[in-house]
């Protein structure tokens, strides 16, 4: 399948203080690296998840792709065109082919606009004239299963699920090739979450767009995505097909995330793995493997040497960064891990 979006060695840095304050306080590096050399691609019609705890850099990647944040280096190539080097005006035709669904379904909709104005706003923003704006709003409402009279409502008159549907309809307004969905089920009841995910899956089948999902909800990942990337402190630490990673995670952090995930099957037995401590500060990254301060398998080598990416010998698309990768399997919700041998795979 052809890559629709290819991101290579992306780096995003934030200043923590102004240059004068840095000079006055003698701070040598007044910035944090929020995204450190991330590479991935999304193929046409595919769904990829970026997974990780808050602050892992997943939303920063999304904001950089759609131009709300500039990268310090790296490449973002959309449908064969490098967009990082384009000016704002040159980028517009490419940005029009991407749409973002923001996290807060109600808060992301302007409270002063009716649903009709909200749905036709993307046309105005991109300077596209529509003679029949009302008809366009009706078409979009139909797409997401809402009646035409919703066009007269205001955001405060919508439930969370309805607001999320309006967010999806708005994202679809310009027939994008890529939708970036930031926590598409956040703040919704479990039953409404299912409806929203089914709607997204149906629309993807019908319209064929690719979806980049940003989430920490592993049930969403399992049911919606083809591939997933696990992030920790701005880096990918495991990437592969969703099926492969759920069945056989190789990185201890992935193992802990999967083991902590509530199983939909009430009879399943969960072997929870407690993650030690807090996520380290981006201002003070641990040496060696940055996960070593929380890893239950950490050995001396881990705190000294940064692990380079390894590839699963049985799956060239499954990559991970760990000196002692797991050879785990999940049996009916019970994850079995095996003892560690130094410098080799656990077996
Ligand atoms: Fe754990 Fe060491 Fe692997 Fe890092 S390299 S995840 S500390 S076993």
XYZ file of C-alpha atoms and ligand atoms in Angstrom:
355
model
C 0.000 0.000 0.000
C 1.252 3.517 -0.813
C 2.220 5.817 2.054
C -0.150 8.772 2.358
C 1.852 10.375 5.153
C 5.521 9.705 5.828
C 7.180 11.266 8.888
C 10.937 10.898 9.218
C 13.203 11.714 12.145
C 10.774 14.341 13.470
C 12.058 16.481 16.335
C 10.005 19.034 18.242
C 11.472 21.207 20.963
C 9.815 23.628 23.396
C 11.513 26.511 25.169
C 11.187 26.377 28.942
C 12.360 29.981 29.425
C 13.286 33.036 27.345
C 16.892 33.655 26.210
C 17.434 36.496 28.720
C 16.302 34.433 31.690
C 18.449 31.514 30.480
C 21.467 33.854 30.331
C 20.714 35.312 33.763
C 20.257 31.897 35.391
C 23.138 30.258 33.504
C 20.790 27.624 32.027
C 22.616 25.940 29.156
C 19.660 24.149 27.563
C 16.462 26.167 28.192
C 14.267 23.736 26.260
C 12.733 20.289 26.359
C 12.670 17.779 23.535
C 9.002 16.774 23.302
C 9.450 14.569 20.221
C 12.830 12.938 19.559
C 13.488 11.494 16.118
C 10.149 9.833 15.424
C 9.577 8.094 12.058
C 6.435 6.398 10.751
C 4.088 6.233 7.829
C 0.337 5.931 7.350
C -0.919 4.182 4.266
C -4.042 5.133 2.349
C -7.157 3.885 4.147
C -5.161 2.609 7.136
C -5.649 3.319 10.857
C -2.599 3.911 13.028
C -2.652 4.576 16.784
C -0.171 6.618 18.778
C -0.365 5.318 22.340
C 1.232 6.584 25.531
C 0.736 8.328 28.856
C 0.112 12.106 29.018
C 3.173 14.075 28.020
C 4.607 11.289 25.858
C 4.507 13.535 22.777
C 1.607 12.025 20.820
C -0.514 15.195 20.599
C 2.598 17.238 19.738
C 3.168 14.984 16.725
C -0.444 15.544 15.607
C -0.201 19.316 16.042
C 3.060 19.359 14.070
C 1.555 17.378 11.186
C -1.325 19.831 10.815
C 0.943 22.872 11.124
C -0.045 24.107 14.606
C 3.511 23.452 15.807
C 6.829 23.717 13.944
C 9.429 20.961 14.027
C 13.095 21.769 14.667
C 14.102 19.098 12.158
C 12.786 16.097 10.274
C 10.503 15.560 7.367
C 6.713 15.402 6.960
C 5.798 14.166 3.523
C 2.111 14.124 2.530
C 1.139 12.331 -0.689
C 4.687 12.684 -2.022
C 5.132 16.376 -1.081
C 7.473 17.521 1.687
C 5.261 19.965 3.593
C 7.633 21.097 6.358
C 9.566 23.253 3.888
C 6.467 24.936 2.390
C 5.267 28.427 3.306
C 1.881 28.816 5.006
C 0.121 29.544 1.695
C 1.813 26.680 -0.153
C 0.820 24.290 2.624
C -2.876 25.122 2.511
C -3.908 22.686 -0.283
C -2.255 19.842 1.673
C -3.697 20.863 5.037
C -7.137 20.923 3.410
C -6.763 17.185 2.851
C -6.215 16.553 6.581
C -8.719 17.160 9.366
C -8.320 17.142 13.100
C -10.898 15.990 15.643
C -9.982 17.667 18.915
C -10.194 15.959 22.274
C -12.960 17.875 24.055
C -16.121 17.243 21.962
C -18.171 20.164 23.315
C -15.336 22.566 24.226
C -13.822 22.328 20.730
C -17.039 23.709 19.166
C -17.499 27.470 19.297
C -20.478 28.104 21.656
C -21.763 31.076 19.617
C -22.142 29.186 16.336
C -25.059 26.992 15.300
C -24.337 23.463 14.136
C -24.980 24.619 10.567
C -22.290 27.339 10.870
C -19.907 24.914 12.558
C -20.309 22.385 9.756
C -19.782 24.904 6.976
C -16.955 26.786 8.720
C -14.200 24.610 7.109
C -15.382 25.825 3.663
C -15.108 29.457 4.784
C -11.680 28.896 6.400
C -10.330 27.411 3.174
C -12.037 29.979 0.925
C -14.290 27.415 -0.769
C -17.606 28.852 -1.942
C -20.723 26.724 -1.428
C -23.967 27.987 -2.935
C -26.067 25.638 -0.832
C -24.537 25.784 2.644
C -27.765 24.491 4.208
C -27.779 21.452 1.903
C -24.117 20.806 2.711
C -24.829 20.877 6.461
C -27.742 18.456 5.956
C -25.553 16.085 3.942
C -22.929 16.058 6.729
C -25.560 15.530 9.442
C -26.943 12.578 7.462
C -23.458 11.093 7.172
C -23.115 10.975 10.954
C -26.687 9.803 11.601
C -28.188 13.035 12.993
C -31.509 14.585 11.878
C -31.484 17.725 9.696
C -33.058 19.908 12.422
C -29.847 19.620 14.462
C -28.491 22.319 12.129
C -30.305 24.958 14.254
C -28.877 23.801 17.597
C -26.018 25.325 19.553
C -23.213 23.254 21.159
C -24.705 23.580 24.681
C -27.857 21.829 23.359
C -25.873 18.720 22.373
C -24.986 15.646 24.450
C -21.333 14.505 24.494
C -22.051 11.819 21.886
C -23.921 14.252 19.613
C -21.111 16.813 19.935
C -18.612 14.113 18.979
C -20.728 13.275 15.905
C -20.731 16.953 14.929
C -16.925 16.945 15.368
C -16.709 13.970 12.992
C -19.072 15.618 10.465
C -17.003 18.813 10.582
C -13.815 16.819 10.040
C -15.418 15.178 6.982
C -16.614 18.470 5.439
C -13.752 18.774 2.932
C -13.525 15.022 2.149
C -10.096 14.623 3.790
C -7.665 11.811 2.987
C -6.477 11.781 6.611
C -8.341 12.340 9.872
C -6.387 12.853 13.077
C -8.596 11.859 16.005
C -7.292 13.005 19.395
C -8.851 10.767 22.089
C -12.049 10.198 20.046
C -13.886 8.594 22.977
C -12.700 10.831 25.842
C -15.474 11.895 28.212
C -18.106 9.587 26.665
C -20.082 6.794 28.347
C -18.961 3.300 27.366
C -22.103 2.666 25.243
C -21.672 5.997 23.421
C -17.963 5.229 22.908
C -18.975 2.085 20.987
C -21.417 4.076 18.814
C -18.770 6.679 17.967
C -16.148 4.047 17.116
C -18.623 2.097 14.952
C -19.548 5.317 13.175
C -15.883 6.153 12.497
C -15.237 2.608 11.230
C -18.302 2.711 8.937
C -17.333 6.103 7.515
C -13.796 4.893 6.912
C -15.172 1.879 5.002
C -17.412 4.127 2.914
C -15.054 7.044 2.320
C -11.657 5.337 2.485
C -9.749 7.944 4.519
C -6.761 7.059 6.695
C -7.092 7.715 10.444
C -4.396 8.584 12.967
C -5.792 7.918 16.451
C -4.148 9.432 19.493
C -5.227 7.673 22.635
C -4.320 5.967 25.851
C -7.442 3.761 25.590
C -6.166 0.358 24.493
C -9.674 -0.970 23.831
C -10.041 1.721 21.152
C -6.667 0.709 19.715
C -7.519 -2.974 19.661
C -10.848 -2.539 17.891
C -10.048 0.289 15.501
C -6.457 0.165 14.338
C -4.233 -1.779 11.943
C -0.935 -0.694 13.469
C 0.165 1.006 16.682
C 3.169 2.906 18.023
C 3.857 3.068 21.766
C 5.480 6.309 22.934
C 7.574 7.071 25.998
C 9.203 10.471 26.637
C 8.841 11.543 23.014
C 10.200 8.380 21.389
C 8.648 5.308 19.820
C 9.623 2.350 21.967
C 7.556 -0.284 20.139
C 5.856 -0.203 16.729
C 4.034 -2.932 14.847
C 0.720 -4.378 13.788
C -1.921 -4.071 16.494
C -2.535 -7.802 16.425
C 1.165 -8.624 16.812
C 1.713 -6.205 19.710
C -1.404 -7.301 21.611
C -0.473 -10.966 21.143
C 3.238 -10.700 21.719
C 4.503 -7.395 23.149
C 8.294 -7.224 23.273
C 8.861 -4.059 25.323
C 8.300 -4.184 29.125
C 6.467 -0.826 29.029
C 4.012 -2.183 26.445
C 3.580 -5.285 28.587
C 2.664 -3.125 31.599
C 0.223 -0.976 29.594
C -1.531 -4.035 28.161
C -1.691 -5.767 31.519
C -3.279 -2.686 33.120
C -5.949 -2.463 30.425
C -9.451 -3.442 31.614
C -10.502 -6.617 29.762
C -13.927 -6.460 28.067
C -14.385 -10.163 28.946
C -15.544 -10.320 32.616
C -14.236 -13.896 32.947
C -10.738 -12.949 31.858
C -8.033 -13.035 34.533
C -5.812 -9.978 34.629
C -2.270 -10.104 35.867
C -1.717 -6.418 36.568
C 1.847 -5.210 36.382
C 2.449 -2.244 38.582
C 4.499 0.479 36.896
C 6.977 1.820 39.450
C 7.146 5.579 40.059
C 6.154 8.528 37.914
C 6.963 9.308 34.311
C 10.360 11.088 34.511
C 10.525 14.810 33.710
C 11.530 15.728 30.163
C 13.966 18.167 31.806
C 15.869 15.300 33.433
C 15.799 12.315 31.101
C 17.211 9.127 32.649
C 20.486 7.856 31.195
C 20.637 4.724 29.027
C 17.196 3.248 28.473
C 14.872 6.043 29.593
C 12.394 3.485 30.958
C 14.954 1.858 33.291
C 13.756 3.799 36.368
C 10.365 2.046 36.141
C 11.231 -1.255 34.461
C 10.903 -4.420 36.504
C 13.454 -6.173 34.268
C 16.117 -3.416 34.339
C 19.724 -4.563 34.627
C 23.001 -2.710 34.937
C 23.406 -2.307 31.166
C 20.013 -0.590 30.915
C 21.022 2.483 32.922
C 24.219 2.910 30.917
C 23.456 2.173 27.270
C 20.655 3.624 25.145
C 18.967 0.719 23.322
C 18.986 0.878 19.528
C 15.879 -0.373 17.667
C 15.596 -4.148 17.133
C 13.327 -5.998 14.733
C 11.239 -9.072 15.457
C 12.868 -11.860 13.393
C 9.371 -13.137 12.527
C 7.944 -9.757 11.549
C 9.984 -7.050 9.828
C 7.335 -4.426 10.704
C 7.585 -5.074 14.450
C 10.313 -2.929 16.035
C 11.183 -2.164 19.656
C 13.921 -0.573 21.761
C 14.971 -2.874 24.585
C 18.210 -4.670 25.506
C 16.220 -7.606 26.907
C 12.999 -7.875 24.928
C 10.175 -10.032 26.224
C 8.998 -13.141 24.600
C 5.555 -12.867 26.127
C 2.239 -14.262 25.142
C -1.237 -13.429 26.375
C -3.496 -16.321 27.209
C -7.126 -15.327 27.917
C -6.152 -12.003 29.422
C -3.373 -13.493 31.586
C -0.007 -12.306 30.421
C 2.872 -14.679 30.936
C 6.340 -13.227 31.118
C 9.453 -15.266 31.321
C 12.708 -14.913 33.253
C 15.375 -12.577 31.971
C 18.768 -13.616 30.660
C 21.351 -10.834 30.388
C 21.864 -9.458 26.896
C 19.517 -11.945 25.263
C 15.844 -12.310 24.579
C 13.740 -13.733 27.390
C 12.758 -17.258 26.466
Fe 13.713 -2.528 30.708
Fe 16.295 -2.645 30.147
Fe 14.501 -3.139 28.254
Fe 14.837 -0.674 29.174
S 16.343 -1.886 28.060
S 12.924 -1.691 28.821
S 15.241 -1.060 31.318
S 14.861 -4.365 30.116
